[in-house]
mmCIF file of C-alpha atoms in Angstrom:
data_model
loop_
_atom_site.group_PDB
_atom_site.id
_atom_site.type_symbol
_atom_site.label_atom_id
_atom_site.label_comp_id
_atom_site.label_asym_id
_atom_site.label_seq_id
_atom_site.Cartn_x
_atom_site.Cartn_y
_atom_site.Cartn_z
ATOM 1 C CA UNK A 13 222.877 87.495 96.918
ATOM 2 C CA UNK A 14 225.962 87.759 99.087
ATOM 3 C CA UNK A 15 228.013 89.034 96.035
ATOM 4 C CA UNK A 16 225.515 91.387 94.921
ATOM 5 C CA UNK A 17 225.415 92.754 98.688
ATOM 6 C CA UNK A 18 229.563 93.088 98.629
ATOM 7 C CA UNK A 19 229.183 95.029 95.973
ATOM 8 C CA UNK A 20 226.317 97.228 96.623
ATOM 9 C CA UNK A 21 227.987 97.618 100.052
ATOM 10 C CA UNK A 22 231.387 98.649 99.287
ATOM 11 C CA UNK A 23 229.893 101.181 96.210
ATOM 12 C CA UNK A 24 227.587 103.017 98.283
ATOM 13 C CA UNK A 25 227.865 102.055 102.541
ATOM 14 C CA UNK A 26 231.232 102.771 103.354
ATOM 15 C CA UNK A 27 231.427 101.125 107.376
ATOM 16 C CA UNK A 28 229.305 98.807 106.643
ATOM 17 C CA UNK A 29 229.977 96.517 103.949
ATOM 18 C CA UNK A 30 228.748 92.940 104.446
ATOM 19 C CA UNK A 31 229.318 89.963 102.083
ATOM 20 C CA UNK A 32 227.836 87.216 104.097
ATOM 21 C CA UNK A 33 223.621 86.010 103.711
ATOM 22 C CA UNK A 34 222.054 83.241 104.133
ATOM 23 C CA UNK A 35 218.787 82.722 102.280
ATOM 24 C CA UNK A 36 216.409 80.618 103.389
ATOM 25 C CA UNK A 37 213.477 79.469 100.492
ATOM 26 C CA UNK A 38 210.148 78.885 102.062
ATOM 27 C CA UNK A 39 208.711 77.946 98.752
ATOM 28 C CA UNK A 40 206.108 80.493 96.636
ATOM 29 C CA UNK A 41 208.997 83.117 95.901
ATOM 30 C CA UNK A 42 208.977 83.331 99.509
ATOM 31 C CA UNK A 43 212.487 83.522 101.640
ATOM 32 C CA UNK A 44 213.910 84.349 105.088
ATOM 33 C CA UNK A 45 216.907 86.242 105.018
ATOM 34 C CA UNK A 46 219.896 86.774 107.482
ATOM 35 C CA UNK A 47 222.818 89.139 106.740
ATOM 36 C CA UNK A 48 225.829 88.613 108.798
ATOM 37 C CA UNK A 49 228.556 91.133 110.094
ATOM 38 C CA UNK A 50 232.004 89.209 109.840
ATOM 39 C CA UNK A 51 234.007 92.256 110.782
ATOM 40 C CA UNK A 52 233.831 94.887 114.302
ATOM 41 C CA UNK A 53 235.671 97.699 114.499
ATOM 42 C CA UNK A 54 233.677 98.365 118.317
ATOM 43 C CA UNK A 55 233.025 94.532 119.327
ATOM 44 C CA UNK A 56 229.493 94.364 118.508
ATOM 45 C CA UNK A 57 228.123 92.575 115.769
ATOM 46 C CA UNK A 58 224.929 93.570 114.318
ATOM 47 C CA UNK A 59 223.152 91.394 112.154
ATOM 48 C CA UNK A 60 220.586 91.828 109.796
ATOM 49 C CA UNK A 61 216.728 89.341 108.847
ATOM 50 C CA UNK A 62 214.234 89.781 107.105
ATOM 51 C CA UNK A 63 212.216 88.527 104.640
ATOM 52 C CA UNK A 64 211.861 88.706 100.598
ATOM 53 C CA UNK A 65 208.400 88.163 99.313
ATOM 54 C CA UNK A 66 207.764 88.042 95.584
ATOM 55 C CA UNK A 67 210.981 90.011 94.764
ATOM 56 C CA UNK A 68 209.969 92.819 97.800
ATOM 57 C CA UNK A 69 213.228 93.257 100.531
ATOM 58 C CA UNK A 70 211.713 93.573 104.165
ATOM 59 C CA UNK A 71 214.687 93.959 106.860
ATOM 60 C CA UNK A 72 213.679 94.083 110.467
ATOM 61 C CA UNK A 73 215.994 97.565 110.979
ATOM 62 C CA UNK A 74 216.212 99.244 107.093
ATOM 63 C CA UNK A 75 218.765 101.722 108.347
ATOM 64 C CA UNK A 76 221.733 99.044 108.436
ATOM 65 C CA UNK A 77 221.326 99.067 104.656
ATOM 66 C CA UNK A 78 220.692 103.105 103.883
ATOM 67 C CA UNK A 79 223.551 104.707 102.682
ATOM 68 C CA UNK A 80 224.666 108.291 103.581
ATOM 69 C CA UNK A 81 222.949 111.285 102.675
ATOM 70 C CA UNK A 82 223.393 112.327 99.622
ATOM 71 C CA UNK A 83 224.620 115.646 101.097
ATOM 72 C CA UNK A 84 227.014 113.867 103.533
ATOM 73 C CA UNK A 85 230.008 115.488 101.747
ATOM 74 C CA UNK A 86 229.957 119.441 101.038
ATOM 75 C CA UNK A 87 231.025 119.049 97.227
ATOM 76 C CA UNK A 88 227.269 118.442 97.051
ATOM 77 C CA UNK A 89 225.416 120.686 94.021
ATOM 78 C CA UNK A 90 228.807 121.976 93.351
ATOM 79 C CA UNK A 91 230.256 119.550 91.202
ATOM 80 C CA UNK A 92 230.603 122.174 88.425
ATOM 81 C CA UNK A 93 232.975 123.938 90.257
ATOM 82 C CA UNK A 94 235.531 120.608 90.589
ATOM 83 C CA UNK A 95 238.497 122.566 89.576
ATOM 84 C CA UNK A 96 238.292 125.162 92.514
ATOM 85 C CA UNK A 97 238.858 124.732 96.149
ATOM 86 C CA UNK A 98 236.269 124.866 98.484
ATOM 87 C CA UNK A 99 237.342 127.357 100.819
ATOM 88 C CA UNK A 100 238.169 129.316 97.500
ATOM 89 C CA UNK A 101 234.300 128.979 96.491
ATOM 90 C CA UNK A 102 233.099 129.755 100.649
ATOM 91 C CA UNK A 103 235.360 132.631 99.843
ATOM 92 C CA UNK A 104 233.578 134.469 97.091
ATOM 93 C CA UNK A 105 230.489 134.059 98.620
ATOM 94 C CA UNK A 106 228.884 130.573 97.871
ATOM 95 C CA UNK A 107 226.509 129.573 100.484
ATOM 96 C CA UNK A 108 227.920 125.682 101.398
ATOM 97 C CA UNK A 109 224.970 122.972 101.445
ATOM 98 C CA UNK A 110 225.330 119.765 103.246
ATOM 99 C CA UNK A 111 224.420 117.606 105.958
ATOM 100 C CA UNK A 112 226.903 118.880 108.976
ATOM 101 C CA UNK A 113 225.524 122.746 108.360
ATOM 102 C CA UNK A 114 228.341 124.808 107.570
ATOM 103 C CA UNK A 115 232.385 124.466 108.691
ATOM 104 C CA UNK A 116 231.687 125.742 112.070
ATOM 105 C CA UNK A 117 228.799 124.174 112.610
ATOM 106 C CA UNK A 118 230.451 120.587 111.599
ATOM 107 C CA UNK A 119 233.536 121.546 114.141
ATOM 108 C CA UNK A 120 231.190 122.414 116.978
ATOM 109 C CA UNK A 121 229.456 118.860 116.656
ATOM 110 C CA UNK A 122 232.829 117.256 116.760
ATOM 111 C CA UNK A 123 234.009 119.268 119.464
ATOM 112 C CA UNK A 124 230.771 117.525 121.582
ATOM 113 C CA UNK A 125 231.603 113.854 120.445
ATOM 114 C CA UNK A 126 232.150 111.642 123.230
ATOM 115 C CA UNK A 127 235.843 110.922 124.709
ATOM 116 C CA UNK A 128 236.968 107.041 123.286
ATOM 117 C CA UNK A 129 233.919 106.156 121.054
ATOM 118 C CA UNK A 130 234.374 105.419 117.750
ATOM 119 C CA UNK A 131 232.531 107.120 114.664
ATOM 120 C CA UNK A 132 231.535 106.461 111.280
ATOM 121 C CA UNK A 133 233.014 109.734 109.600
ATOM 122 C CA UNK A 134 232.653 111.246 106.021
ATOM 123 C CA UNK A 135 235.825 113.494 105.215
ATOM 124 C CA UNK A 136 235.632 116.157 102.519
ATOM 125 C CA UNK A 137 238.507 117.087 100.769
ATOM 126 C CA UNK A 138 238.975 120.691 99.875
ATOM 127 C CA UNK A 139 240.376 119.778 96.526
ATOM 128 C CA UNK A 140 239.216 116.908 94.422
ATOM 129 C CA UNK A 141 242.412 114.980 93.699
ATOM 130 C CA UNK A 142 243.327 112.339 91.596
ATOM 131 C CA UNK A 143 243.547 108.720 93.375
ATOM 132 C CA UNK A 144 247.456 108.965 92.779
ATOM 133 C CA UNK A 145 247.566 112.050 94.774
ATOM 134 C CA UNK A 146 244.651 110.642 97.560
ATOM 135 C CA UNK A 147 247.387 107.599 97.862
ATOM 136 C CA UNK A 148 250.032 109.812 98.623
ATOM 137 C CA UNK A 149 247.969 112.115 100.942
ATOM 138 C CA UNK A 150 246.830 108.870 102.991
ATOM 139 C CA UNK A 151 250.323 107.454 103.288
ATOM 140 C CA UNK A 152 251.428 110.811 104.573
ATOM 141 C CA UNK A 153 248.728 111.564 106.935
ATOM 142 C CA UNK A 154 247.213 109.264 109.497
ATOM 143 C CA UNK A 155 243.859 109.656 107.718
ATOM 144 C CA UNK A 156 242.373 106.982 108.775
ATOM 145 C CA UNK A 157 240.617 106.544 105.535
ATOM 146 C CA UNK A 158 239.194 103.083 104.796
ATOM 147 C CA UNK A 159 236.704 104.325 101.711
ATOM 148 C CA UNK A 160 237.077 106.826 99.631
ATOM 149 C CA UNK A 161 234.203 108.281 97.321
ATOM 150 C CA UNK A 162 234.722 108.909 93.794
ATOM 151 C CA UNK A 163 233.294 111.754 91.049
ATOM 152 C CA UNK A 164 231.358 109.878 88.670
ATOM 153 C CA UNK A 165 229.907 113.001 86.392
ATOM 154 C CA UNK A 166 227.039 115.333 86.500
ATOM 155 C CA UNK A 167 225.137 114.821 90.288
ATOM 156 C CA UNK A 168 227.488 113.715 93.354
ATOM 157 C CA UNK A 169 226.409 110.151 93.562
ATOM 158 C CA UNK A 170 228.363 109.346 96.724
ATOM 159 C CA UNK A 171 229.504 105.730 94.753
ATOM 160 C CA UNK A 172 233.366 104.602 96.099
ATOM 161 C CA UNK A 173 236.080 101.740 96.279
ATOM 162 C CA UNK A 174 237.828 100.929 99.938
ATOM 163 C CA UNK A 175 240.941 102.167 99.780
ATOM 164 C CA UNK A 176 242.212 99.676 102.681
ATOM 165 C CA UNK A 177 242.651 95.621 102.801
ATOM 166 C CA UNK A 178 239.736 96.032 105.818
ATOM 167 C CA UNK A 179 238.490 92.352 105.250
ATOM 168 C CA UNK A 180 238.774 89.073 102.591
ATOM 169 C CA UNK A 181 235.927 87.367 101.544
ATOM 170 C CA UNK A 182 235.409 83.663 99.772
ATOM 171 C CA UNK A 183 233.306 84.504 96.598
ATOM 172 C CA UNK A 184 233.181 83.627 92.966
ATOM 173 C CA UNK A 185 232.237 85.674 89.909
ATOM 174 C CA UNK A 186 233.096 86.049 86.580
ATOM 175 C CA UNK A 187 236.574 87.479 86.471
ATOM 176 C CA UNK A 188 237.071 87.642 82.713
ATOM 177 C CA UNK A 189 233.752 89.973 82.724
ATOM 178 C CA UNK A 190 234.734 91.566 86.117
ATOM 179 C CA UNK A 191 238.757 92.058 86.384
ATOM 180 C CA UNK A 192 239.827 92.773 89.991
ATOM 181 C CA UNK A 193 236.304 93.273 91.509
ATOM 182 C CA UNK A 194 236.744 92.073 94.764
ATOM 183 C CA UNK A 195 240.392 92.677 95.337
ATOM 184 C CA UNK A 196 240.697 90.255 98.469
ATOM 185 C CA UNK A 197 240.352 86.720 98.452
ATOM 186 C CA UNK A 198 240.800 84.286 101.411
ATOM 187 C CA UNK A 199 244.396 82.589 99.845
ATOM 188 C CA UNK A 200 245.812 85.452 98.962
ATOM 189 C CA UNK A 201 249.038 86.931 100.718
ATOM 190 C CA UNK A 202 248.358 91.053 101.641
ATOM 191 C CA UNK A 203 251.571 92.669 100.643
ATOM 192 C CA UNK A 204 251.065 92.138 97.090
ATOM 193 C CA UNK A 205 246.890 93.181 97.432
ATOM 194 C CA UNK A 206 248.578 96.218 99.760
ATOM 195 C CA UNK A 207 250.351 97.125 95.980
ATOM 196 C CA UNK A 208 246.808 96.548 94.245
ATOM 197 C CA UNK A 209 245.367 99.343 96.391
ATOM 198 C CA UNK A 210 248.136 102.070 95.803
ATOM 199 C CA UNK A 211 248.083 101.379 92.172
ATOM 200 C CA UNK A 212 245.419 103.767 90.227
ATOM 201 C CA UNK A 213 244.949 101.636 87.140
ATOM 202 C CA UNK A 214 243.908 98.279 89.565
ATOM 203 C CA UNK A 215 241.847 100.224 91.344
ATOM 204 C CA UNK A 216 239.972 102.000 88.542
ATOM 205 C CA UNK A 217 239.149 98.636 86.907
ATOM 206 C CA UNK A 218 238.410 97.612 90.445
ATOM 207 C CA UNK A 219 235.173 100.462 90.629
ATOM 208 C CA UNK A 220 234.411 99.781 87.190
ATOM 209 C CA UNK A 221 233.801 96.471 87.382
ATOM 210 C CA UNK A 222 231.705 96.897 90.463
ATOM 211 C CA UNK A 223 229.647 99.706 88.457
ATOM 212 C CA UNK A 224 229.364 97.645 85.236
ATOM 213 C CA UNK A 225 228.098 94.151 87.540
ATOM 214 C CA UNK A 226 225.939 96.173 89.789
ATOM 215 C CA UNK A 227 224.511 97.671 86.295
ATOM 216 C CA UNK A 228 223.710 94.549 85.558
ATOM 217 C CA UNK A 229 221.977 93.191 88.615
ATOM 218 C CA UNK A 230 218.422 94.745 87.787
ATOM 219 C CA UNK A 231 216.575 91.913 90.118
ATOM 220 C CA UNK A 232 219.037 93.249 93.308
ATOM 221 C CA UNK A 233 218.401 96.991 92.278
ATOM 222 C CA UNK A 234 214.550 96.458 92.483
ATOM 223 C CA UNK A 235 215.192 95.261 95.883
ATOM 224 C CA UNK A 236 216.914 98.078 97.265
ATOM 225 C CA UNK A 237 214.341 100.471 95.092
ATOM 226 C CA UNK A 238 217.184 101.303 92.729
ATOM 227 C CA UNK A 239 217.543 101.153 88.890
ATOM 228 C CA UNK A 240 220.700 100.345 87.137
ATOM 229 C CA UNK A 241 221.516 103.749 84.822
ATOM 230 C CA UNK A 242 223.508 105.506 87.865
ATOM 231 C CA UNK A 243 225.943 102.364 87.522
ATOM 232 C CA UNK A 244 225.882 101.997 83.841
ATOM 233 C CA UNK A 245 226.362 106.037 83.687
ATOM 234 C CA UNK A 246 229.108 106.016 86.281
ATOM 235 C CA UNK A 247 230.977 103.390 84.480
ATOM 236 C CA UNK A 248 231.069 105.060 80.940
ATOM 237 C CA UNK A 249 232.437 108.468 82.765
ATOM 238 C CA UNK A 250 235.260 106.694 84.815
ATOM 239 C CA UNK A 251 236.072 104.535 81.734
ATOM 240 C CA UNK A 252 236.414 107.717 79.843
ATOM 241 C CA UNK A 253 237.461 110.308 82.769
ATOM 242 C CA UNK A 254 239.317 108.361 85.305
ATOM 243 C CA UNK A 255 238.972 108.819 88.804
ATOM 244 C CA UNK A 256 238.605 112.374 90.873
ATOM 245 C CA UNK A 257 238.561 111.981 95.067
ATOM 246 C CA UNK A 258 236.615 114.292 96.515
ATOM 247 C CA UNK A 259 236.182 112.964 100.346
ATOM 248 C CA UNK A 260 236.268 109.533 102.581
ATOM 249 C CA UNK A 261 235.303 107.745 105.114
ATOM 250 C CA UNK A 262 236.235 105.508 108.064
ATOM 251 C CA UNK A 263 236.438 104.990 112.004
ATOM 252 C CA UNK A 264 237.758 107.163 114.219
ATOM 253 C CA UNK A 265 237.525 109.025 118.064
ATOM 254 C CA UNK A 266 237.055 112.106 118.938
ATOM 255 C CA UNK A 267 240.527 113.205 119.416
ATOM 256 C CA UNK A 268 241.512 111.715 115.888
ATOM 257 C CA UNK A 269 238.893 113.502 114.596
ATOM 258 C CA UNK A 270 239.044 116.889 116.111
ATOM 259 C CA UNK A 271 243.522 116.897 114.278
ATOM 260 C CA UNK A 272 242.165 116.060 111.235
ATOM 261 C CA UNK A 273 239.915 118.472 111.201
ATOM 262 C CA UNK A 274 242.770 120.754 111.008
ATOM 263 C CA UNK A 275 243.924 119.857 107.987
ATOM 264 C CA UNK A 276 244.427 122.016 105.018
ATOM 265 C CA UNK A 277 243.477 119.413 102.838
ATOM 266 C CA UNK A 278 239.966 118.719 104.673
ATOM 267 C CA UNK A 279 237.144 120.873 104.723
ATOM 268 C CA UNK A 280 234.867 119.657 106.757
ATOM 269 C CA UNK A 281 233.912 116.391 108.793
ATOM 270 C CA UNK A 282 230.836 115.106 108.881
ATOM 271 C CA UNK A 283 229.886 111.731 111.736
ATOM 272 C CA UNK A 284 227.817 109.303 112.535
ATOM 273 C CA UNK A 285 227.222 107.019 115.551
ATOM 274 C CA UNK A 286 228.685 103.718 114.295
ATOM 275 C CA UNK A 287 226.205 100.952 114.776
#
């Protein structure tokens, strides 16, 4: 279960990802289950029990595990629009849907953040770009960007890769089936996995390999009240399409926060209280 839970993490809870559980069998198709937070970015560690009974997931706080809204970004319901800008779209008159409200509405909320606490925030671009040209735009910019979430086709999906060497993990899986799905292993040196993460055609194989094993994993997906075709569906379009950026996520303060917001290339910024 741990590898099923990087995976599922890293695709859809950027913040959050965890890679570490510890499943206890109390006989029946009964278990106890404990989830454990290796990494802080604030000092606290939160982690996770529960129980699985006959195949049904029952964690003590749910919300650790529930990914964004699916409106967390503003490209939201306009995904047929991709070429444009967004601003250009706001412009001739398209009323903007997503979680924050609109632009000023978003700025106003970070403008009443607290002074040194650090968020969970959810960037969106004002272009979709190309992960070549999101490299280049994170080397540039102190974007603070540790996820970044990827077009997969048809309805924004909010599915991603981290797009920073945030934490290394000691699991096995099937790399023959699964090239370069977890890109960071205990033994290996970072400089050459720092190369892995600029380089488009790692990281593409990287996300679909997490798409096509998470496709896969129909006993996990029934879990988390999922079905495999988004994962299966997402693969074939990234195998065929490559990959599109269209917003990201990470940690920051307020003050971070409120510069980036100035960006051309950002729209809007959308937070969370990081847990």
């Amino acid at each position: 279960m741990s590898l099923d839970l990087r995976v599922y993490t890293e695709l859809k809870i950027p913040g959050y990802v965890r890679d570490n559980v510890v499943v206890r069998d109390k006989g029946y198709g009964n278990y106890d289950i404990n989830i454990y937070q290796n990494v802080s970015y604030n000092g606290k560690f939160t982690n996770i029990a529960g129980a699985l009974n006959k195949g049904n997931l029952n964690l003590y706080d749910m919300n650790l595990l529930n990914p964004p809204h699916d409106n967390v970004f503003a490209w939201f319901q306009l995904e047929d629009l991709k070429e444009q800008s967004l601003r250009e779209i706001e412009a001739a008159g398209k009323e903007m849907f997503f979680s924050g409200g609109t632009r000023e509405q978003a700025t106003e909320a970070l403008q009443g953040l607290e002074e040194n606490v650090k968020y969970v925030f959810y960037a969106t671009l004002d272009k979709m770009v190309d992960y070549n040209e999101f490299v280049k735009f994170k080397k540039e910019k102190n974007s603070y960007a540790n996820w970044c979430a990827v077009y997969t086709g048809g309805r924004i999906q909010n599915l991603g890769i981290e797009c920073e060497l945030l934490r290394s993990c000691n699991l096995g899986w099937d790399t023959k089936e699964y090239p370069e799905m977890i890109i960071w292993n205990h033994d290996e040196e970072t400089q050459p996995l720092e190369n892995k993460i600029e380089n488009t055609e790692v990281m593409q194989t990287h996300f679909e390999s997490m798409l096509r094993y998470m496709g896969e994993q129909e006993a996990f997906l029934k879990m988390m009240n999922e079905t495999s075709e988004i994962y299966k569906e997402a693969a074939e379009y990234i195998e065929e399409n490559g990959m599109l950026i269209y917003g990201y996520s990470g940690i920051a303060k307020k003050e971070e926060l409120l510069k980036m917001n100035e960006w051309s290339e950002i729209y809007a910024i959308e937070v969370s209280e990081l847990r």
